[in-house]
Coordinates of C-alpha atoms in Angstrom, one line a residue:
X1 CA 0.0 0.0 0.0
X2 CA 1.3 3.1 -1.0
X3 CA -0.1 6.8 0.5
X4 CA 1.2 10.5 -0.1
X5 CA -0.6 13.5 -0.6
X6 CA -2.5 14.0 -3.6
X7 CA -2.4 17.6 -4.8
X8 CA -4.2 19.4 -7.3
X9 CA -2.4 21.2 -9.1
X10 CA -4.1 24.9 -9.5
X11 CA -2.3 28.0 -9.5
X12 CA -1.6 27.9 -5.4
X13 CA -0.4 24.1 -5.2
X14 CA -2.5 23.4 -2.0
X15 CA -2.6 19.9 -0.8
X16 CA -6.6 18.5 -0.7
X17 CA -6.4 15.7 0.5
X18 CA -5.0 12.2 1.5
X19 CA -5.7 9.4 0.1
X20 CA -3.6 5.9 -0.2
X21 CA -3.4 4.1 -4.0
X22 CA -2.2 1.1 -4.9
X23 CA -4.7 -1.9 -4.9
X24 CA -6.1 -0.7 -1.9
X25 CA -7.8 2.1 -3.7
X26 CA -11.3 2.2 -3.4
X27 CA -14.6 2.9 -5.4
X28 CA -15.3 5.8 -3.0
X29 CA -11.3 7.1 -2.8
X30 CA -11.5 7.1 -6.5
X31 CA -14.5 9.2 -6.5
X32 CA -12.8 11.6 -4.2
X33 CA -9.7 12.2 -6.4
X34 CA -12.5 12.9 -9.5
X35 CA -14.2 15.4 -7.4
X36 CA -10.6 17.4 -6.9
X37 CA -10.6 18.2 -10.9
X38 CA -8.6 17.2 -13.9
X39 CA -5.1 17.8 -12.1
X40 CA -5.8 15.5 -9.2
X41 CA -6.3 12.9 -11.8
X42 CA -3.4 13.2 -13.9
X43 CA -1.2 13.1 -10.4
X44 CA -3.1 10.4 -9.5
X45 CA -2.4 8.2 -12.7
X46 CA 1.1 9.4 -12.7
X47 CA 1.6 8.3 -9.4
X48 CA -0.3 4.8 -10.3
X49 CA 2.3 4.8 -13.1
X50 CA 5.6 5.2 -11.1
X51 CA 4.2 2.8 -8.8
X52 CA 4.1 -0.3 -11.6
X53 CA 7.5 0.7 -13.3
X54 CA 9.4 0.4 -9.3
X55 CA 7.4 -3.0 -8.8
X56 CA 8.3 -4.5 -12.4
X57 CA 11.7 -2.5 -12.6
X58 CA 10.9 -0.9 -15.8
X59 CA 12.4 2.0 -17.7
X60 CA 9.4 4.7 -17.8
X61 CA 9.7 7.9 -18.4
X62 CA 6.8 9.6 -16.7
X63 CA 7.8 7.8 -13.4
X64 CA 8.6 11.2 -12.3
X65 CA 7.5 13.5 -9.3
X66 CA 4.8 15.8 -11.7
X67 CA 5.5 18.9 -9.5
X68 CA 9.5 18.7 -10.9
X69 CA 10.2 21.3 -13.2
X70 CA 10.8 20.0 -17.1
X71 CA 14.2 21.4 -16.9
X72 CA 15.3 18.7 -13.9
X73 CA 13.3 15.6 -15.5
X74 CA 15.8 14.0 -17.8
X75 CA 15.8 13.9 -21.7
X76 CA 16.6 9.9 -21.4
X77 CA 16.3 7.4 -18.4
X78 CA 18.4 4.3 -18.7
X79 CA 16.9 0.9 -18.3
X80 CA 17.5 -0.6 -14.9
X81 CA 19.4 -4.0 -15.8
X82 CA 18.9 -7.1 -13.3
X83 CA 22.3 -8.5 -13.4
X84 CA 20.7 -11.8 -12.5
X85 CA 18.2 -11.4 -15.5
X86 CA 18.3 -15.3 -16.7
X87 CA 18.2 -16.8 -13.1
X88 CA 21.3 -17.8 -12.9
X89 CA 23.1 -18.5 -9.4
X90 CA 26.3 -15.9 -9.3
X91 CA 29.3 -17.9 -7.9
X92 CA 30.9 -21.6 -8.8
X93 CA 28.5 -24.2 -9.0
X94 CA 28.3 -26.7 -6.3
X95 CA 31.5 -29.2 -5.9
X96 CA 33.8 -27.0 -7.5
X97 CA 37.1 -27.0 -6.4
X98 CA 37.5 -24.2 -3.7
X99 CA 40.9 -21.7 -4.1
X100 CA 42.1 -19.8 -1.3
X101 CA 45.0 -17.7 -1.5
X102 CA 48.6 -19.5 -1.2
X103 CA 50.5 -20.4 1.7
X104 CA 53.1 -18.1 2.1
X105 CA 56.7 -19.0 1.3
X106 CA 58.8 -16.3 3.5
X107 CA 58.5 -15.4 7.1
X108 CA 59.7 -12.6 8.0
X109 CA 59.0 -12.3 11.5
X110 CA 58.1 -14.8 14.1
X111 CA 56.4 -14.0 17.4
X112 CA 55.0 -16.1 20.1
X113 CA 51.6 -16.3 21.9
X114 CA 51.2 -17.6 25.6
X115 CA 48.1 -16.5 27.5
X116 CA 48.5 -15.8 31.3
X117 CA 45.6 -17.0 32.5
X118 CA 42.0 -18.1 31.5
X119 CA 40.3 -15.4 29.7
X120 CA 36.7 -17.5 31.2
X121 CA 37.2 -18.2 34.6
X122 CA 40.7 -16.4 35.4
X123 CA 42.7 -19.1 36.9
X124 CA 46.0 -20.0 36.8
X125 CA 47.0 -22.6 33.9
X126 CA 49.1 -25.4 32.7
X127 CA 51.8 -25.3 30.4
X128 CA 51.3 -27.6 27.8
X129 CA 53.7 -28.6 24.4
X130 CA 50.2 -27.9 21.9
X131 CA 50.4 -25.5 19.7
X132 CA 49.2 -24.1 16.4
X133 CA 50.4 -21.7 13.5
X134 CA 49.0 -18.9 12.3
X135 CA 50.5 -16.8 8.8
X136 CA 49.3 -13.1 9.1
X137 CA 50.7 -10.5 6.0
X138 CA 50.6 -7.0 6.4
X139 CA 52.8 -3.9 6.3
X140 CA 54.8 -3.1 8.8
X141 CA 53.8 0.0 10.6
X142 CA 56.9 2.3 10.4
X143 CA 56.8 1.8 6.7
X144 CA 59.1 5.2 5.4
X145 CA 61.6 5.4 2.1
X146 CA 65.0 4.1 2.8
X147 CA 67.5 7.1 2.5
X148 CA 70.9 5.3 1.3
X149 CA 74.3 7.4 1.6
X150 CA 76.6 6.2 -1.3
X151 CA 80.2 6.8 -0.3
X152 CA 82.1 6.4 -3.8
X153 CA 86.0 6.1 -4.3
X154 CA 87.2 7.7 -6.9
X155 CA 90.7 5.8 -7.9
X156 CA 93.5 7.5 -10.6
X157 CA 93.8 4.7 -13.5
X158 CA 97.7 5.1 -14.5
X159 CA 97.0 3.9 -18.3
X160 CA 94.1 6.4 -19.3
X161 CA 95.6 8.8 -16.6
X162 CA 92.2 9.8 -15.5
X163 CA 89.9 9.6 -12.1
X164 CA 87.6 6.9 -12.2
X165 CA 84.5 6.1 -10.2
X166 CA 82.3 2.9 -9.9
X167 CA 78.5 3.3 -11.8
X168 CA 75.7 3.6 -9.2
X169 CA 72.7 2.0 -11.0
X170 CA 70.4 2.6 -8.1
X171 CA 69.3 6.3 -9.6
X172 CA 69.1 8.0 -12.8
X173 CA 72.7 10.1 -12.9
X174 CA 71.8 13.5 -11.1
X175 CA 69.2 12.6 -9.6
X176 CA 68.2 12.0 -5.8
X177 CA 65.2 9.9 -6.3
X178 CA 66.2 5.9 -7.0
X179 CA 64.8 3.9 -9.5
X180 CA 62.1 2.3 -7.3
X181 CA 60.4 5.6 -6.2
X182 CA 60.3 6.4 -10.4
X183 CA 59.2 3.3 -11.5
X184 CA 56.5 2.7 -9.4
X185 CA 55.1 6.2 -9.3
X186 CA 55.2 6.3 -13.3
X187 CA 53.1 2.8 -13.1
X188 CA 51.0 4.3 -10.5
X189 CA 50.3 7.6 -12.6
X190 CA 50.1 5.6 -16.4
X191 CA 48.8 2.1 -15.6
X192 CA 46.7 2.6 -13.1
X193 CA 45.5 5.6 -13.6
X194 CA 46.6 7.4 -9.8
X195 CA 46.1 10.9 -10.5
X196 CA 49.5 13.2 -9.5
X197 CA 48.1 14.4 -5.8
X198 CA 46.8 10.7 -4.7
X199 CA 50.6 10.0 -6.1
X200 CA 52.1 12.9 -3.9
X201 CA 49.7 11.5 -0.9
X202 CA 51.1 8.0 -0.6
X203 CA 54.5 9.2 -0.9
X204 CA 54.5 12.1 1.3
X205 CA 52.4 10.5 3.6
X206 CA 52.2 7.0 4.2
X207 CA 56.0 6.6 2.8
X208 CA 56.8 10.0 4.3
X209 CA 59.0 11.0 1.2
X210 CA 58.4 14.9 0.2
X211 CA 58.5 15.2 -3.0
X212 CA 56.5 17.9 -5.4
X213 CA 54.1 17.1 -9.1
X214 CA 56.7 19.2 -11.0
X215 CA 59.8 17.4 -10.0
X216 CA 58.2 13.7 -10.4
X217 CA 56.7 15.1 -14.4
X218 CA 60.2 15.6 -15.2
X219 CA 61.8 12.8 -13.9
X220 CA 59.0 10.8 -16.1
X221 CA 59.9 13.0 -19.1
X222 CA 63.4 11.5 -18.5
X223 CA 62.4 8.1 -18.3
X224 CA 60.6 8.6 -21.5
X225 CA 63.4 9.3 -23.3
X226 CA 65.4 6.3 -22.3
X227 CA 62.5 3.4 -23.0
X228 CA 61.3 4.9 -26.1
X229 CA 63.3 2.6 -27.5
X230 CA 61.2 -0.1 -26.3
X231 CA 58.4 2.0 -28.0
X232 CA 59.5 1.3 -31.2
X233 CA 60.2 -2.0 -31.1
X234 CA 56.7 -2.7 -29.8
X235 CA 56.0 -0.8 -33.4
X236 CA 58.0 -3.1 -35.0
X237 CA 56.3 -6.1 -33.1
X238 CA 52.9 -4.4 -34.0
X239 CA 53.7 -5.2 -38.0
X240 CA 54.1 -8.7 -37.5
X241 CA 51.5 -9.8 -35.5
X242 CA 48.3 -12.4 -37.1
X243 CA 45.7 -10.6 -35.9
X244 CA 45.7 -6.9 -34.8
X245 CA 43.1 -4.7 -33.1
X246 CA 42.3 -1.0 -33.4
X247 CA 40.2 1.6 -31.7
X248 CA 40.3 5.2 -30.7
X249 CA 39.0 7.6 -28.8
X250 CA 38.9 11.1 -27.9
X251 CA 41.8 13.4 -25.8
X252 CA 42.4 16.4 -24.9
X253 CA 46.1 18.1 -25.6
X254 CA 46.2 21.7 -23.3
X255 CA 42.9 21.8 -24.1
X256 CA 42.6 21.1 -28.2
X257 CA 41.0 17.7 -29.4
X258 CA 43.5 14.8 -29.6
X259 CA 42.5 11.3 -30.6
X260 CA 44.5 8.3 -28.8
X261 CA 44.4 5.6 -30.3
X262 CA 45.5 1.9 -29.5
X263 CA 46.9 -0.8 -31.9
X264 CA 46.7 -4.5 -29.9
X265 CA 48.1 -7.7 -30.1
X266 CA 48.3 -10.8 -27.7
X267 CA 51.7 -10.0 -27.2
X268 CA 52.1 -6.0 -27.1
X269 CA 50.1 -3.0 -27.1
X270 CA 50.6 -0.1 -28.9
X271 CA 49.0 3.9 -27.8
X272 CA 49.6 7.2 -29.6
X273 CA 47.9 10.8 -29.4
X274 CA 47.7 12.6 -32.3
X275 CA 45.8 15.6 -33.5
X276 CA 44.1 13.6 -36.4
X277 CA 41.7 11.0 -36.3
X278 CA 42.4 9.9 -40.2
X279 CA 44.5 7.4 -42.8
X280 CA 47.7 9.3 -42.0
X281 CA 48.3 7.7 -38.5
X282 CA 46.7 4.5 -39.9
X283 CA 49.6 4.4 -42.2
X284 CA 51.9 5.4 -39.6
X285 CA 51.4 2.7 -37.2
X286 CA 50.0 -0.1 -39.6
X287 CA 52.1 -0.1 -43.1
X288 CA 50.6 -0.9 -46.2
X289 CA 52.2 -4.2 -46.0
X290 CA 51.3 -5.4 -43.3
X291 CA 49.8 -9.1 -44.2
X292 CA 47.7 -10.1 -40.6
X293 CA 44.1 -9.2 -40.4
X294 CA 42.6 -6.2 -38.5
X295 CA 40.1 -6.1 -36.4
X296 CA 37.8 -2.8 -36.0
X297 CA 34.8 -1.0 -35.9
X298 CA 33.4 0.7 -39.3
X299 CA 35.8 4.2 -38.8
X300 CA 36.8 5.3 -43.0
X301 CA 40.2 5.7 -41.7
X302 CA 40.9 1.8 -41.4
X303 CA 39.9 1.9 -45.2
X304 CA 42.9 2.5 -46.5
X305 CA 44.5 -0.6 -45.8
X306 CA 44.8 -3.4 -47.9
X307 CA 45.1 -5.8 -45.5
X308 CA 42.5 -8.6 -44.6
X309 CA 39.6 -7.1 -42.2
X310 CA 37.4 -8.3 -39.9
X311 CA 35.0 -5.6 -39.4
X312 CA 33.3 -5.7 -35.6
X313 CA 29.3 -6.9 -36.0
X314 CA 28.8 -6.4 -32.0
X315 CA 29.2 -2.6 -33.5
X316 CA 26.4 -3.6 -36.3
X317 CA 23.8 -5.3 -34.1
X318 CA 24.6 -1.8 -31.4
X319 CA 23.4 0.2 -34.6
X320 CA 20.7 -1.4 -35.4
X321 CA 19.6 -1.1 -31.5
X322 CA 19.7 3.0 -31.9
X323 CA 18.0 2.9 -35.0
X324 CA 15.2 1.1 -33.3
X325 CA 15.4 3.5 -30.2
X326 CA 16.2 7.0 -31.7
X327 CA 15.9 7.2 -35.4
X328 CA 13.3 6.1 -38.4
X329 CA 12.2 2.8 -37.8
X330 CA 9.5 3.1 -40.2
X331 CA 8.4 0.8 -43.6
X332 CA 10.7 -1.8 -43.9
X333 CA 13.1 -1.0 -41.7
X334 CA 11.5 -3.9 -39.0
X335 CA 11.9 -6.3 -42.1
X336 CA 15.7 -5.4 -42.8
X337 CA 16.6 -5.5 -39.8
X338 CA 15.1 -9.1 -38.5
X339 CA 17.2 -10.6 -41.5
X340 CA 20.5 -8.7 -40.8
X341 CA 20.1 -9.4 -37.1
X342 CA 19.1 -13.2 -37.8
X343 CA 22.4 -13.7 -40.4
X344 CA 24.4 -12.3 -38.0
X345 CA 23.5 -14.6 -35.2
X346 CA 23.8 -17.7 -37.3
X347 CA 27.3 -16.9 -38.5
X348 CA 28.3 -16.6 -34.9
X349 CA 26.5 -19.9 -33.7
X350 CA 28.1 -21.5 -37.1
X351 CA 31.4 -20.6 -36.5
X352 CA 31.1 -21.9 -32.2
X353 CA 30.0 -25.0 -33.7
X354 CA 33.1 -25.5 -36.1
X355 CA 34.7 -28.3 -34.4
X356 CA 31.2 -30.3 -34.4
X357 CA 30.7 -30.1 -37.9
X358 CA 32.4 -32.1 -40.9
X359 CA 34.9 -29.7 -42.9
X360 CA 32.3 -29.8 -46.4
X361 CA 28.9 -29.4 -44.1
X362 CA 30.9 -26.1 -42.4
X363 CA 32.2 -24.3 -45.7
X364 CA 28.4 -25.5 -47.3
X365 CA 26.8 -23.2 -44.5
X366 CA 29.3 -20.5 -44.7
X367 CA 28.5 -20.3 -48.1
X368 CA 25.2 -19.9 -47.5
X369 CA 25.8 -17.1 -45.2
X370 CA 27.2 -15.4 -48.3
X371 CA 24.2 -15.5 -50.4
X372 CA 22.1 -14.5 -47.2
X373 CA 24.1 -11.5 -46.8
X374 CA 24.3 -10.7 -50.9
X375 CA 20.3 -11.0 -50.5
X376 CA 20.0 -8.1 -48.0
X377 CA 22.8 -6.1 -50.3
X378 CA 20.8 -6.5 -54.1
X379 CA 16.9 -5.9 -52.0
X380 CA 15.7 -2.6 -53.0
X381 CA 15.0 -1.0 -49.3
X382 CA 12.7 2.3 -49.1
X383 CA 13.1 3.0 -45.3
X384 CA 16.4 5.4 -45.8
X385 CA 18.1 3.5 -42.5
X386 CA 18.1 0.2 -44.3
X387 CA 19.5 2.1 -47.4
X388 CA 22.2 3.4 -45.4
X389 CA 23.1 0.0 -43.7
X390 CA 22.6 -1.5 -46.5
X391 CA 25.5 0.4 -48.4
X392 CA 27.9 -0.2 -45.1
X393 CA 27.3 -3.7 -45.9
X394 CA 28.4 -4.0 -49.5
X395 CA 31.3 -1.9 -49.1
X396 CA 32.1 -4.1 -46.4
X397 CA 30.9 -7.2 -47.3
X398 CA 34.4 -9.2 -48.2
X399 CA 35.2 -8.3 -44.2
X400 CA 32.3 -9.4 -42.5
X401 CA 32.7 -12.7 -41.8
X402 CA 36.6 -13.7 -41.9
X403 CA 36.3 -14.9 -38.5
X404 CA 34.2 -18.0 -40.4
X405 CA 37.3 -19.0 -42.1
X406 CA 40.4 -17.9 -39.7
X407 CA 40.0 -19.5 -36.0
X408 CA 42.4 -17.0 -34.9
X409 CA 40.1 -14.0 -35.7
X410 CA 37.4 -13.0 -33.4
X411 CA 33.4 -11.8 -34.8
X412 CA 34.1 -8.5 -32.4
X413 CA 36.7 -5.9 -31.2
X414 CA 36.3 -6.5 -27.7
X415 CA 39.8 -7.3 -27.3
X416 CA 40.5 -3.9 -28.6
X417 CA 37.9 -2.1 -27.0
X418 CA 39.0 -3.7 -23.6
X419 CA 42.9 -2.6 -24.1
X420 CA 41.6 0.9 -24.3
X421 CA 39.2 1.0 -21.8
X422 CA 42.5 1.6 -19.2
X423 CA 43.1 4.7 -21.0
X424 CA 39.1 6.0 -20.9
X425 CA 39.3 5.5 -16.9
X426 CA 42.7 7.4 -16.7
X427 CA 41.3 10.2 -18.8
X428 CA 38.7 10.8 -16.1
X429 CA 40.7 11.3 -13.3
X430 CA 43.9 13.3 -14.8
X431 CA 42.1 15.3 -17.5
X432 CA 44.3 14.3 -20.0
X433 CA 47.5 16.0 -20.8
X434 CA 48.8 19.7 -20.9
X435 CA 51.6 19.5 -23.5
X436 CA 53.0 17.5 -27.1
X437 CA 55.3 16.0 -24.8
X438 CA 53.6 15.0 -22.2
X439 CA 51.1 13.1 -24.0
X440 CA 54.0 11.7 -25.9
X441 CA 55.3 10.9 -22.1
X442 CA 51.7 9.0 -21.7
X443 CA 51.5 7.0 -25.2
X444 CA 55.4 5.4 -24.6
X445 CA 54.9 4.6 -20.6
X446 CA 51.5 3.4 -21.2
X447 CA 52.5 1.3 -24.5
X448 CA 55.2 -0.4 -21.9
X449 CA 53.9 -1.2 -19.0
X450 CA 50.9 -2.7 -21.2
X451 CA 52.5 -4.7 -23.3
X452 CA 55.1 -6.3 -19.7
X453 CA 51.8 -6.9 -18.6
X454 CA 50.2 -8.7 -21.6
X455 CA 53.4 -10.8 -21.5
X456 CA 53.0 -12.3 -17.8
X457 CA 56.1 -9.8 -16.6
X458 CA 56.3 -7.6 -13.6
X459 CA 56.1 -4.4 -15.4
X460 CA 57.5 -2.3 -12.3
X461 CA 60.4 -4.9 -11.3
X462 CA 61.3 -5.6 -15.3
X463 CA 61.4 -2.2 -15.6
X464 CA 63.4 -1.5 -12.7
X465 CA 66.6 -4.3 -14.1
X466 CA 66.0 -2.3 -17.6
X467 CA 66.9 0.8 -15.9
X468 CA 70.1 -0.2 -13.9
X469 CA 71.5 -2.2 -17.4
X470 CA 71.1 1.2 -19.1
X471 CA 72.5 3.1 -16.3
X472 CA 75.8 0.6 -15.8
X473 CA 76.3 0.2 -19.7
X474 CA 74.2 3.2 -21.9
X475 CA 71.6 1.2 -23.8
X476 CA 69.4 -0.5 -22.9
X477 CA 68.5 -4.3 -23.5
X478 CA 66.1 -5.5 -26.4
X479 CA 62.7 -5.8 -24.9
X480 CA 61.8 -9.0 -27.0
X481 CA 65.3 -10.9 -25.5
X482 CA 65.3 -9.4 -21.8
X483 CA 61.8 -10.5 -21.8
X484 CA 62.2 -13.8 -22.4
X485 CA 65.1 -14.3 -20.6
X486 CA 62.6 -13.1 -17.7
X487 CA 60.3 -15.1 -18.5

């Protein structure tokens, strides 16, 4: 049973009365609101309304307080999604094999445990040779930045008739801040997506190391400059790879439009912001002879490759969605759409079932998926949607459905999409970037610790032995052989 006051809405907005709806609502009650005028019955049906969309947990629009102004209702109300929608239990299904975290290997610390007397009845007790263990991990309370003084010799080499010193690899020459503080604040900062002042609080508070936002942006600029090496030969590992994603999005460079885009592989990932959002950085990233297949949504700039495509349908079945929802759905659109939606689905289900089906039964359906989709291209459409699909389909229809004949090659960009999602988060929280090189400083850290990550390394430790091998020698190792020899 629902009650509130029902109000008529006149001129003065005076309450008139109280009555309760719901299915309680009587004959009489009804009556009453009637007798109030025609605004006590549109409050009263609106209320009725919202009432039915909160019980069914539906999506309506004039499930709205009547007295808010039109200005705070909003233009669109998204529908309310039961995550449990099909009934399915969340967790593992019973008898599964529990995990728990593992045992761990080091102690560091061991303290014992002896009560002096019963915590029940407070007598004395009896030493006894039971006992039992217990592993606790946490950090240690005084936890601070280790400050190291380096004493270095400097000896007089008789043959080159010079001074000479030993290397120190724990820091970047001239600098005070060691390689551990850089590293992991530059992972912090373009990994994770830490924002510079929840940086500056864990250091200068819970580590209790000072330090300021300009001082730590330089030192990143710096360590830029040594691992864009590494940058390129991710680039170079980008050309060879079988199947390659792509997406982009939008940035902002001191405040102008940027676009950052991301180029993906199993084994290494790939980010750049650039002003343009067309072929040129297509070209730049992904050359013309590049033989793998590409994965992407519809964008004209990925037109310009030659390559083998595989053009994202999760994107085609999302527009036909907002056609439905937002633009002319009228004449034959309902018609185009239930076939383009159906062919879809069956080349997806075809190609899960691949392994179930004899080689000649497989390429017989695919084929048919072929003249399905040619079908939908030669139909003459009136409703101006389906014409306008219906062109995206034949100049795309040789990249539709590679993923039928290459196993490797997925019916969707979600791999790609996902890769770049890191990127959308961290634009959030730092407001992108205030300079050419520091979004430079964000595509080549990013692109590293991304593609460590993708290949089952510690980015901050492999990282870390990178930095004192350039330090001690002056270049800095091949990613794909220090990598391995990681791994």
């Amino acid at each position: 049973m629902y009650s509130f006051s029902v109000m008529k809405l006149n001129a003065e907005q005076n309450v008139t009365d109280k009555l309760s709806l719901g299915p309680s609502l009587t004959k009489q009650q009804a009556e009453q609101i009637y007798e109030q005028g025609k605004e006590a019955v549109i409050f009263a049906l609106l209320k009725q309304a919202q009432m039915l969309a909160e019980k069914n947990n539906l999506p309506v629009a004039i499930a709205t307080d009547p007295s808010t102004p039109s200005s705070q209702k909003p233009v669109f109300v998204k529908p309310n999604k039961n995550d449990n929608k099909r009934g399915k239990k969340l967790g593992r299904k019973k008898g599964h094999k529990g995990s728990r975290r593992q045992r761990p290997q080091r102690i560091d610390r061991t303290v014992e445990h002896r009560a002096d007397s019963c915590p029940d009845c407070g007598g004395k007790l009896k030493k006894c040779s039971g006992t039992r263990q217990r592993m606790i991990e946490d950090i240690p309370e005084a936890v601070r930045v280790e400050t190291v003084k380096h004493i270095i010799h400097r000896d007089w080499c008789p043959n080159c008739r010079k001074a000479v010193e030993p290397v120190i690899t724990e820091a970047l020459p001239n600098s005070s801040i060691g390689n551990g503080i850089l590293v992991l604040s530059a992972w912090l900062h373009y990994a994770l997506g830490n924002t510079i002042s929840q940086i500056l609080a864990v250091f200068n508070f819970h580590l209790q190391f000072k330090m300021s936002a300009g001082g730590l942006v330089q030192m990143w600029h710096r360590l830029t400059d040594i691992f864009f090496a590494w940058y390129e030969e991710i680039m170079e590992n980008i050309q060879k790879a079988g199947v390659l994603h792509g997406d982009e999005t939008g940035w902002r460079v001191n405040g102008k439009t940027h676009w950052l885009w991301c180029f993906t592989s199993k084994t290494a990932t790939i980010f750049t912001i650039e002003r343009s959002r067309g072929r040129p950085v297509v070209l730049k990233f992904i050359k013309e002879c590049f033989d793998g297949v590409l994965v992407s949504d519809f964008w004209y700039a990925y037109n310009v490759l030659t390559c083998a495509k595989q053009k994202c349908l999760v994107h085609l079945l999302r527009e036909l969605e907002r056609v439905w929802k937002y633009k002319d759905s009228s004449g034959d659109w309902a018609k185009f759409s239930k076939k383009l939606k159906r062919l879809i689905r069956d080349a997806i289900r075809l190609r899960k079932r691949r392994d179930e089906l004899d080689e000649t039964i497989y390429q017989h359906r695919c084929k048919r998926i072929e003249k399905r989709l040619q079908l939908i291209i030669k139909n003459e459409w009136s409703n101006k949607e389906a014409k306008r699909l219906s062109k995206r389909l034949k100049r795309h229809q040789d990249e539709l459905f590679i993923f039928l004949s290459n196993p490797d090659v997925p019916f969707d960009n979600n791999f790609g999409e996902r890769s770049i999602r890191g990127a959308v988060i961290m634009r959030k929280n730092s407001f992108n970037n205030r300079s050419q090189k520091g979004a430079m400083t964000q595509s080549v850290l990013m692109s590293v610790f991304f593609t460590l990550k993708q290949r089952g390394l510690n980015p901050v430790d492999t990282v870390k032995k990178a930095l004192q091998i350039y330090i001690r020698t002056g270049r800095l190792p091949k990613l794909a052989e220090f990598s391995a020899s990681l791994g």
